[in-house]
PDB file of C-alpha atoms in Angstrom:
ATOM      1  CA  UNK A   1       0.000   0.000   0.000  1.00 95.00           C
ATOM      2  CA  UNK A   2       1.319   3.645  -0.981  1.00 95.00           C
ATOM      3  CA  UNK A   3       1.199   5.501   2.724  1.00 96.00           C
ATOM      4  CA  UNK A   4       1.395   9.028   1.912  1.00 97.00           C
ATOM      5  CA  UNK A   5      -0.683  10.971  -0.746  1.00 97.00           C
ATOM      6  CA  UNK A   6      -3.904   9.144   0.045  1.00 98.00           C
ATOM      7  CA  UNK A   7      -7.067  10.762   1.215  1.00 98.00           C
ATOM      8  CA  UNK A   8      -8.377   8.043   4.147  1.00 98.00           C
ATOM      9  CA  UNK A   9     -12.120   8.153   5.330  1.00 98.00           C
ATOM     10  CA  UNK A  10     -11.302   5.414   9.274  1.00 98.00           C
ATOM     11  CA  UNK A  11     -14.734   4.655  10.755  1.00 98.00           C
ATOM     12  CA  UNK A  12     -14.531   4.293  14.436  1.00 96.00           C
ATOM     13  CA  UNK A  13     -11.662   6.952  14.321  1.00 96.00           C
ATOM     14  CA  UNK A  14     -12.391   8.782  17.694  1.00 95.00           C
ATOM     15  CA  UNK A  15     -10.318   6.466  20.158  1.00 93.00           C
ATOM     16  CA  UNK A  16      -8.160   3.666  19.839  1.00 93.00           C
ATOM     17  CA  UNK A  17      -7.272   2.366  17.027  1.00 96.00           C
ATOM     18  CA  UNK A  18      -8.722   3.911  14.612  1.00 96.00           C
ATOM     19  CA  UNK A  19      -7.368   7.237  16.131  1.00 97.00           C
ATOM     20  CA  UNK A  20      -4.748   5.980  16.014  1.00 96.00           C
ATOM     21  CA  UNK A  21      -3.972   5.198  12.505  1.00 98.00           C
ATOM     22  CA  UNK A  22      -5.605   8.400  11.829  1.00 98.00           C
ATOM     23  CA  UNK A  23      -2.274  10.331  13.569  1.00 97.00           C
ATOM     24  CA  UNK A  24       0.113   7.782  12.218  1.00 98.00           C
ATOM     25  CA  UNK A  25      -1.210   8.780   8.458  1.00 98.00           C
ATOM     26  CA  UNK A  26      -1.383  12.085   9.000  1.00 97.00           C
ATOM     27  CA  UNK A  27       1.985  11.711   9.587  1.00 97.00           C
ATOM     28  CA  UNK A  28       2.543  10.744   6.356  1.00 97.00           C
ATOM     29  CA  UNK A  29       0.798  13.258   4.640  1.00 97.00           C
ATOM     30  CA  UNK A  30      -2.123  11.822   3.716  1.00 98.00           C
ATOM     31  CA  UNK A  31      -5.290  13.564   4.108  1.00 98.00           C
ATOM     32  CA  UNK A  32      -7.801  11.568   6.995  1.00 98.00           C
ATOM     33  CA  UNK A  33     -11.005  11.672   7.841  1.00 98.00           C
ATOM     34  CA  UNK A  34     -12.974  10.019  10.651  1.00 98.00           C
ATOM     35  CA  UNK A  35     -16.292   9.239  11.601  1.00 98.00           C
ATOM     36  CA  UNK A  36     -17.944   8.463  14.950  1.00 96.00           C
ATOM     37  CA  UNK A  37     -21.227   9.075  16.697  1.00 94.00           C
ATOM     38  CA  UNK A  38     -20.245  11.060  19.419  1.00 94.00           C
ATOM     39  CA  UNK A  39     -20.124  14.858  18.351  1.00 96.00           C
ATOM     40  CA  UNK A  40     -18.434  16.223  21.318  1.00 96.00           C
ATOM     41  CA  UNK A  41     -14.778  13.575  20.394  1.00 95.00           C
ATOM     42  CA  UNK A  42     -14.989  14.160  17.404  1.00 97.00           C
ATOM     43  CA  UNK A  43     -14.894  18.071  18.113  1.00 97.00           C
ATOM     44  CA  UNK A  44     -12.117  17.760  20.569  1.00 97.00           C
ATOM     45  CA  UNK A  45      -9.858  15.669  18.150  1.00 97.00           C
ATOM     46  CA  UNK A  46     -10.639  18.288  15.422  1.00 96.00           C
ATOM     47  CA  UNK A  47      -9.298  21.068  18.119  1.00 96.00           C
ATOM     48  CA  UNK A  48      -6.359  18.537  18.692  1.00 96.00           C
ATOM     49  CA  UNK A  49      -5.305  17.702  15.232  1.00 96.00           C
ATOM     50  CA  UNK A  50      -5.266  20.719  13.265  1.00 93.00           C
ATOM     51  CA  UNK A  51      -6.372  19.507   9.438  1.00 96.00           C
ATOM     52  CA  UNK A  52      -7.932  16.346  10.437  1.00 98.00           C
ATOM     53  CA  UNK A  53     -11.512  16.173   9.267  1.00 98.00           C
ATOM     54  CA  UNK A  54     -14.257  14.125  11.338  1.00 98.00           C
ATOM     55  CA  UNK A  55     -18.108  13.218  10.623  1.00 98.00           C
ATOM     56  CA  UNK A  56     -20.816  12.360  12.752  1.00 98.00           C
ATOM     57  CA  UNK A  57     -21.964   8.761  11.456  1.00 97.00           C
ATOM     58  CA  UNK A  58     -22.762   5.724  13.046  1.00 97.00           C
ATOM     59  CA  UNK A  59     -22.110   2.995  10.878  1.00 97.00           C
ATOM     60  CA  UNK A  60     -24.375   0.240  12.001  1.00 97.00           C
ATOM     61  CA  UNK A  61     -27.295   2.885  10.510  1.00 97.00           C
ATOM     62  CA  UNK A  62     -27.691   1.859   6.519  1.00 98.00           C
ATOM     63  CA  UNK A  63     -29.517   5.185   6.366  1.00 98.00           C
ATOM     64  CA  UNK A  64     -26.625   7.183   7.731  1.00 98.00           C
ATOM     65  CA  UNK A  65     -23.973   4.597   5.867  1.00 98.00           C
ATOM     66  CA  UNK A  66     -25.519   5.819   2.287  1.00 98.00           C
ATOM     67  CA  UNK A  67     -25.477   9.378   3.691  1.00 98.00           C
ATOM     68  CA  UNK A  68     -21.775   8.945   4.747  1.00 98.00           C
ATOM     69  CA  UNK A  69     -20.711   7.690   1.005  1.00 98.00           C
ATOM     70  CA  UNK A  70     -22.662  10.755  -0.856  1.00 98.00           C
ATOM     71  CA  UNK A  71     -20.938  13.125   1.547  1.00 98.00           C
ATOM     72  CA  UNK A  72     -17.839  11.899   1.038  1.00 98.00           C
ATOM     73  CA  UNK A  73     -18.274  11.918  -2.558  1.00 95.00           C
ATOM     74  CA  UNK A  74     -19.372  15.397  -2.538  1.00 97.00           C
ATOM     75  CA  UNK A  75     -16.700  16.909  -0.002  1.00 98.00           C
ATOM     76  CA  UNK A  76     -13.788  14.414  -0.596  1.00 98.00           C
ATOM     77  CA  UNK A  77     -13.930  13.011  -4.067  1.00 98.00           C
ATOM     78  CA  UNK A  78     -10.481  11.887  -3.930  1.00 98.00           C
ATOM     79  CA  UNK A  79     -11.031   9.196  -1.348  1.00 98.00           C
ATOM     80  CA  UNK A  80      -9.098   6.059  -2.469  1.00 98.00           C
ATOM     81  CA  UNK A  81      -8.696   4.212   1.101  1.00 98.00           C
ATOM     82  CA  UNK A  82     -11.466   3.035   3.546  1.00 98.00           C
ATOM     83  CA  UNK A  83     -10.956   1.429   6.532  1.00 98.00           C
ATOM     84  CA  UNK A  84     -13.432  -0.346   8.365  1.00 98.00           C
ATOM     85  CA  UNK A  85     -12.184  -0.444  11.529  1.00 97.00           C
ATOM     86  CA  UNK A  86     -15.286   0.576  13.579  1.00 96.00           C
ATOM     87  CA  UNK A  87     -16.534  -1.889  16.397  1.00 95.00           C
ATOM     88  CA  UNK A  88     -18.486  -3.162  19.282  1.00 94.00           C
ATOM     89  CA  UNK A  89     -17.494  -5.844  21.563  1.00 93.00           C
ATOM     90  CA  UNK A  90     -20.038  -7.042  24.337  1.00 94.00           C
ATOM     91  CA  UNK A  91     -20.088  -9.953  26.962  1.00 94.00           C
ATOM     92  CA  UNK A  92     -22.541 -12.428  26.685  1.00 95.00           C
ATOM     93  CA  UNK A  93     -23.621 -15.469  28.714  1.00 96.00           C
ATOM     94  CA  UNK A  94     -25.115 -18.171  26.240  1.00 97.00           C
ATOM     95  CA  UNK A  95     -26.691 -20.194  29.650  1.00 97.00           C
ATOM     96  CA  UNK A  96     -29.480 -17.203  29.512  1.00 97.00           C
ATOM     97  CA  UNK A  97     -32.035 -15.930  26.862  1.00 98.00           C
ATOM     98  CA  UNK A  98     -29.756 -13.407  25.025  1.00 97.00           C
ATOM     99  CA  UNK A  99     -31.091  -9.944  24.286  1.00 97.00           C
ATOM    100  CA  UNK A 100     -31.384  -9.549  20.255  1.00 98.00           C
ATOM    101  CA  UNK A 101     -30.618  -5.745  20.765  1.00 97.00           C
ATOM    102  CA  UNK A 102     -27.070  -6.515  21.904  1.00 96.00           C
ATOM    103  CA  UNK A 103     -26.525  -9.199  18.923  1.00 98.00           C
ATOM    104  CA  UNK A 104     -27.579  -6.729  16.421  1.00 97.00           C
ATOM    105  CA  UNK A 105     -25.535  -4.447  17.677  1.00 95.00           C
ATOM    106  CA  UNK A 106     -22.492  -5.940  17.431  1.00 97.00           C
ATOM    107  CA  UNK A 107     -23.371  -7.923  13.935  1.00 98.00           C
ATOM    108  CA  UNK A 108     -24.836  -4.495  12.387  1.00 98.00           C
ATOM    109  CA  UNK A 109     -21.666  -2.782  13.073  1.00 98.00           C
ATOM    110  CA  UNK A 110     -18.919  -5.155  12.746  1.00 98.00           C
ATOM    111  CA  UNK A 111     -20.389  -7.061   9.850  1.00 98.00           C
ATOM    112  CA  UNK A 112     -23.524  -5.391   8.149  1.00 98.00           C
ATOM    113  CA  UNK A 113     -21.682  -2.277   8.612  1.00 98.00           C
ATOM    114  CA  UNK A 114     -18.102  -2.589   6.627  1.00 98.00           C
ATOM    115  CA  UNK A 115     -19.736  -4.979   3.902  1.00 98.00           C
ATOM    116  CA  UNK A 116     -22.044  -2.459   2.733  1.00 98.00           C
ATOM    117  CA  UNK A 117     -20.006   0.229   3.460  1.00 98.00           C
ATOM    118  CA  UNK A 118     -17.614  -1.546   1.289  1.00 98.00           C
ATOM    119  CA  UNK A 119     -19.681  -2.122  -1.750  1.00 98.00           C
ATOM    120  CA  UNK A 120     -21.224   1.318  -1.690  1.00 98.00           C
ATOM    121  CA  UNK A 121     -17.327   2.560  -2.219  1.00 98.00           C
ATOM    122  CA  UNK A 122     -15.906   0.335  -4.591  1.00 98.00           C
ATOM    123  CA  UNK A 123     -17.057   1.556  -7.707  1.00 97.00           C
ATOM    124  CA  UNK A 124     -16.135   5.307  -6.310  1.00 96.00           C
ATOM    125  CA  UNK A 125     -12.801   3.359  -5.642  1.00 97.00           C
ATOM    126  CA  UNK A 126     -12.237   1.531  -8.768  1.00 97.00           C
ATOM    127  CA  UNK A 127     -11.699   4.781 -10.740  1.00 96.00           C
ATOM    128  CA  UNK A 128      -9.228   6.453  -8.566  1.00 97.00           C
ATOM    129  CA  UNK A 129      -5.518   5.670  -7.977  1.00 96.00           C
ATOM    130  CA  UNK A 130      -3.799   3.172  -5.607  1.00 97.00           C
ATOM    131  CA  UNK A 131      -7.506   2.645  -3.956  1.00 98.00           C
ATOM    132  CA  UNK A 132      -7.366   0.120  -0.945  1.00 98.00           C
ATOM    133  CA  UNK A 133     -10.326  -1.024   1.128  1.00 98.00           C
ATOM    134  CA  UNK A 134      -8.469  -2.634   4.470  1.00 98.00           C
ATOM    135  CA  UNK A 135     -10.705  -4.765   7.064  1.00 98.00           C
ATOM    136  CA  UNK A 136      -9.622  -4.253  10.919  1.00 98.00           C
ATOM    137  CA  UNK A 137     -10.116  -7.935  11.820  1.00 98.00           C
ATOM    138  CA  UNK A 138      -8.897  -9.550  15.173  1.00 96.00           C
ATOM    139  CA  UNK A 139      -6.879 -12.464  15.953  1.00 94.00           C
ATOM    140  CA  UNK A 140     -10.553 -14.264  17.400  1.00 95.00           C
ATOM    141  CA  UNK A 141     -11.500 -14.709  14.306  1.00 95.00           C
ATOM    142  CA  UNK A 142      -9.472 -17.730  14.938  1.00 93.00           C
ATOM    143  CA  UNK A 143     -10.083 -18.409  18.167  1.00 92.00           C
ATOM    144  CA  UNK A 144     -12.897 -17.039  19.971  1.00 93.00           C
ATOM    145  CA  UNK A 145     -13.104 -15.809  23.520  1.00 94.00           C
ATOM    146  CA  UNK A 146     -16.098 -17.865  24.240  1.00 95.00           C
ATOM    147  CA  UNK A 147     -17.288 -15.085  26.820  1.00 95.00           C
ATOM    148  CA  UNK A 148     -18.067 -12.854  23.562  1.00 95.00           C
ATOM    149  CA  UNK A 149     -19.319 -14.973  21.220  1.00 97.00           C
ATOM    150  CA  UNK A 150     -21.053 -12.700  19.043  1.00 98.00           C
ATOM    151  CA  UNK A 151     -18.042 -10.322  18.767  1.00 97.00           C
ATOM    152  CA  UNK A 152     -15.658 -13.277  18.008  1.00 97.00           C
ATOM    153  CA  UNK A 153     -18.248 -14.777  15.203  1.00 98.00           C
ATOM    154  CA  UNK A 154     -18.036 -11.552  13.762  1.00 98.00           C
ATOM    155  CA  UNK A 155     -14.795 -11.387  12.856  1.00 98.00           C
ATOM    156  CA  UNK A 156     -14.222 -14.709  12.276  1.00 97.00           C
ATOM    157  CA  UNK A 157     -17.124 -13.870   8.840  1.00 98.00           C
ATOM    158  CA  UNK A 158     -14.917 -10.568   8.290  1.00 98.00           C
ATOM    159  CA  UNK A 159     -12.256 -12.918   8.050  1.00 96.00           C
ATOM    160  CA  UNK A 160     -14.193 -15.289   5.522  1.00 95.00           C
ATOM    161  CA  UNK A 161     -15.568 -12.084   3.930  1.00 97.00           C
ATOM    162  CA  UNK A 162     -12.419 -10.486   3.110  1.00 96.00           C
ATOM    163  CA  UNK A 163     -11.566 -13.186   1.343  1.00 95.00           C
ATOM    164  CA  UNK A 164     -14.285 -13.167  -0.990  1.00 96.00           C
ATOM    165  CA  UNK A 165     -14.210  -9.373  -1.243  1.00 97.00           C
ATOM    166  CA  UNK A 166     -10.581  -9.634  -2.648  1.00 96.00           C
ATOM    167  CA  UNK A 167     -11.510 -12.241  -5.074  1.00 96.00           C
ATOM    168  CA  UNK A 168     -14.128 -10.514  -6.576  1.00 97.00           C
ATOM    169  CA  UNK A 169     -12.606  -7.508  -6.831  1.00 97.00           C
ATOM    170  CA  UNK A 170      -9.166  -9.245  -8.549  1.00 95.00           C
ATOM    171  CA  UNK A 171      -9.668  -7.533 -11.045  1.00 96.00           C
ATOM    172  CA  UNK A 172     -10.444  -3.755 -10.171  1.00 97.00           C
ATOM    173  CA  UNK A 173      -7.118  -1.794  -9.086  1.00 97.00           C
ATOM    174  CA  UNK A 174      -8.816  -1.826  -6.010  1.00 98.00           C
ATOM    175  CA  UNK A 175      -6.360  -3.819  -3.278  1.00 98.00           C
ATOM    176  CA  UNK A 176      -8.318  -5.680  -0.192  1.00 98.00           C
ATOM    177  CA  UNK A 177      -6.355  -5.864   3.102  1.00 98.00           C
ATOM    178  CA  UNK A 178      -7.285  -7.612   6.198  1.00 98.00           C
ATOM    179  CA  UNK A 179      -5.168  -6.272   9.709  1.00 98.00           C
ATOM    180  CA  UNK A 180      -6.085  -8.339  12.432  1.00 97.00           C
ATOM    181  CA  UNK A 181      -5.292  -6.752  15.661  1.00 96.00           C
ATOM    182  CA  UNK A 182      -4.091  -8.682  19.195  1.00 94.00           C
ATOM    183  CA  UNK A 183      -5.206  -7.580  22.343  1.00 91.00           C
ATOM    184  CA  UNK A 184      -4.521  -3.960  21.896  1.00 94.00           C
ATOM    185  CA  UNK A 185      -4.521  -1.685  24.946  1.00 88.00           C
ATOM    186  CA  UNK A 186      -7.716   0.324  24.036  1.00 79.00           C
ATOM    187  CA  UNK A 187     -11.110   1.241  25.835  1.00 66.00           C
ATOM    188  CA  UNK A 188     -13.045  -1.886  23.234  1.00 58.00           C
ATOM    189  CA  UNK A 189     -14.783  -3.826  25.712  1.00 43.00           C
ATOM    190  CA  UNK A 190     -15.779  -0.953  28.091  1.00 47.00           C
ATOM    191  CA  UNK A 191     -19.709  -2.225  28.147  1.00 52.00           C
ATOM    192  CA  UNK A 192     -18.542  -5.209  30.024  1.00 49.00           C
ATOM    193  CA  UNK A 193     -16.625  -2.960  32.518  1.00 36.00           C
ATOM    194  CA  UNK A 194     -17.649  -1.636  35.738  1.00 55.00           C
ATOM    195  CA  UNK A 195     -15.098   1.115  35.973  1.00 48.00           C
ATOM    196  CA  UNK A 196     -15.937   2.808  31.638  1.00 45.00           C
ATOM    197  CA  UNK A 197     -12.538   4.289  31.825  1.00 51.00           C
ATOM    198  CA  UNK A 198     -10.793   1.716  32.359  1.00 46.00           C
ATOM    199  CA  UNK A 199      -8.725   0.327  29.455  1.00 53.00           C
ATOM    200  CA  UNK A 200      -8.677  -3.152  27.340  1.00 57.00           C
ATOM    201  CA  UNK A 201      -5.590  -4.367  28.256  1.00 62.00           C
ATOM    202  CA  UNK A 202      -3.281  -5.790  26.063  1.00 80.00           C
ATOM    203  CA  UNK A 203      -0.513  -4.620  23.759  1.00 91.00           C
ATOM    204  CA  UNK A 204       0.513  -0.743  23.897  1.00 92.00           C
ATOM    205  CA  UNK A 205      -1.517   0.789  21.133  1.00 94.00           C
ATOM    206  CA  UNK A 206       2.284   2.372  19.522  1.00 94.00           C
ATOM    207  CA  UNK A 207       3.041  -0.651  19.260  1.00 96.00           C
ATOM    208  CA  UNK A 208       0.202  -2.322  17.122  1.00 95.00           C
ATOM    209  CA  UNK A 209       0.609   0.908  14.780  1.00 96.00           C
ATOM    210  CA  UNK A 210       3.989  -0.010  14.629  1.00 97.00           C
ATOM    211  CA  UNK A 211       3.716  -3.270  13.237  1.00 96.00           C
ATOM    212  CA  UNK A 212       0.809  -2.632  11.325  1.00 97.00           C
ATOM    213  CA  UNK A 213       2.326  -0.009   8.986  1.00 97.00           C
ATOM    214  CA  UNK A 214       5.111  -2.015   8.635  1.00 97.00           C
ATOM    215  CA  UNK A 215       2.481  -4.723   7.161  1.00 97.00           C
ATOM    216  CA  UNK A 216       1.000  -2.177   4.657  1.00 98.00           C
ATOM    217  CA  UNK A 217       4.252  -1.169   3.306  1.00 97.00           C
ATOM    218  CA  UNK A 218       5.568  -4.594   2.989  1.00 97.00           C
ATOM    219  CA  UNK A 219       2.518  -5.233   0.782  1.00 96.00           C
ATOM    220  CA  UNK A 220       0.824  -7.770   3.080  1.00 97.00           C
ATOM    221  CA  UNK A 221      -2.860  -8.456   2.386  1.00 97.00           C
ATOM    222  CA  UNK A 222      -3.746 -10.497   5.392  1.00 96.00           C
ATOM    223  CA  UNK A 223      -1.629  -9.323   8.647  1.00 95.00           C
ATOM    224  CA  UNK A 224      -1.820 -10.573  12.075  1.00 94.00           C
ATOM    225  CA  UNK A 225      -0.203  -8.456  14.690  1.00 95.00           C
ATOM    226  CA  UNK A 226       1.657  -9.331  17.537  1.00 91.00           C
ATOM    227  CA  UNK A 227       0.151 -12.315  19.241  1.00 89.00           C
ATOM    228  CA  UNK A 228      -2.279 -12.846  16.367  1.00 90.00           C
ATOM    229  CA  UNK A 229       0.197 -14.778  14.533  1.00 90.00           C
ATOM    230  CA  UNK A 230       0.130 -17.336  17.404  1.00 86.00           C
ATOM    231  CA  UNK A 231      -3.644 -17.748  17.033  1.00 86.00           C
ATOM    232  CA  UNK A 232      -3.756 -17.496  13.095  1.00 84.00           C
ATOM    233  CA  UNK A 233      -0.842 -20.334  12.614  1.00 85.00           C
ATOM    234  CA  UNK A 234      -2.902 -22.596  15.586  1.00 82.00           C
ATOM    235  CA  UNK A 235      -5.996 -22.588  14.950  1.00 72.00           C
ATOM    236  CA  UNK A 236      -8.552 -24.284  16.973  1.00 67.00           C
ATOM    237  CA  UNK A 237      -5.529 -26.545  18.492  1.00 77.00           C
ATOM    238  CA  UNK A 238      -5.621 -23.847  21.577  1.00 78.00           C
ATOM    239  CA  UNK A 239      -9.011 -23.303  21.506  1.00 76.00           C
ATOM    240  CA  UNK A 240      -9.517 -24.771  25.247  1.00 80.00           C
ATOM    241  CA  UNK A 241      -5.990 -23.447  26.770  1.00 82.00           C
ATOM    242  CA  UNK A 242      -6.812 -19.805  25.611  1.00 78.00           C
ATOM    243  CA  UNK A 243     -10.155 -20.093  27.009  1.00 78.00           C
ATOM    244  CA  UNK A 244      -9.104 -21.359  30.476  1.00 83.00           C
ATOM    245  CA  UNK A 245      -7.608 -17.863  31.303  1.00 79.00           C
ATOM    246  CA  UNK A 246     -10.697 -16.394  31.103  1.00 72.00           C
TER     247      UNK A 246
END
């Protein structure tokens, strides 16, 4: 992937993450936008990061999805990399009747969400130059944490999806990359919780940025990060040890 000259539209851009790849290209000259539902972040980031652009969009909306696209197209025309890094990650206890609010939560925005958000930009995409779509993943797409469920099952299909997305679109200019993200020390999870400001855990978030842009400039088009690799080369062979920490 070509890291500087681009003009990047990050969903889920106002913490973690996706904030986080929004400074890292800005640092590379690139021009970034990022979206997020809560007005008064994405204000202070704007004050933060002079140049940085932000919209108010939640993504698990197809209304406000379709609205996102024609106001990119209209404001930022240029647009040749999306990344669909927005997400939700909740608990759940399969012993109990599950609330369907909290399942479509999650599977609106970490599933329905990039794969329409997806093919409403690749025809935008496919007439630009050095477009890339790139799907934030996670290493439970290979092995789930059984105590989320619904978040692991979603990755595991924007895993499966990703796949298919690059094969249909061999033939476009447009490139498909998957990152798939450890345990990255971020506030995902929060619902779950008691103390909301307290943070995910994991890997320091400079780190995963790290080692992520080195994946997109090496040209990788599926990249597990940091302990990712461990679950990505074994598979369900760990399935029970990983889940006995938990």
């Amino acid at each position: 992937m070509q890291i500087n000259g681009n003009t990047i539209l990050i969903t889920g851009g106002t913490s973690g993450i996706g904030l986080a790849f929004a400074e890292e290209f800005m640092k590379h000259g690139n021009t970034v936008i990022i979206t997020g539902r809560r007005q008064d972040r994405l204000d202070a980031i704007q004050a933060r990061i002079p140049g940085i652009v932000v919209k108010n969009s939640d993504i698990a909306d197809a209304a406000q999805r379709e609205e996102l696209v024609n106001w990119v197209y209209s404001n930022y025309p240029s647009t040749n990399v999306l990344i669909n890094n927005a997400g939700v990650q909740l608990a759940m206890d399969l012993s109990q009747p599950v609330d369907p609010a909290r399942v479509y939560a999650e599977i609106n925005t970490n599933l329905v969400g990039p794969i329409h958000l997806g093919s409403l930009f690749a025809p935008h995409l496919a007439g630009l130059q050095n477009p890339v779509i790139i799907n934030v993943t996670s290493g439970l797409a290979w092995i789930p944490a059984a105590f989320m469920p619904v978040y692991c099952a979603t990755k595991a299909a924007m895993h499966s999806f990703t796949l298919s997305q690059r094969w249909q679109l061999r033939n476009t200019n447009i490139q498909v990359i998957e990152i798939a993200p450890p345990s990255v020390d971020t506030e995902l999870g929060h619902d779950r919780r008691e103390d909301k400001t307290q943070s995910h855990g994991g890997i320091p978030i400079a780190e995963f940025i790290k080692e992520a842009m080195a994946a997109l400039i090496n040209g990788e088009l599926e990249a597990p990060i940091g302990d990712a690799k461990n679950l990505r080369a074994k598979g369900e062979t760990i399935f029970e040890a990983f889940n006995s920490r938990f």
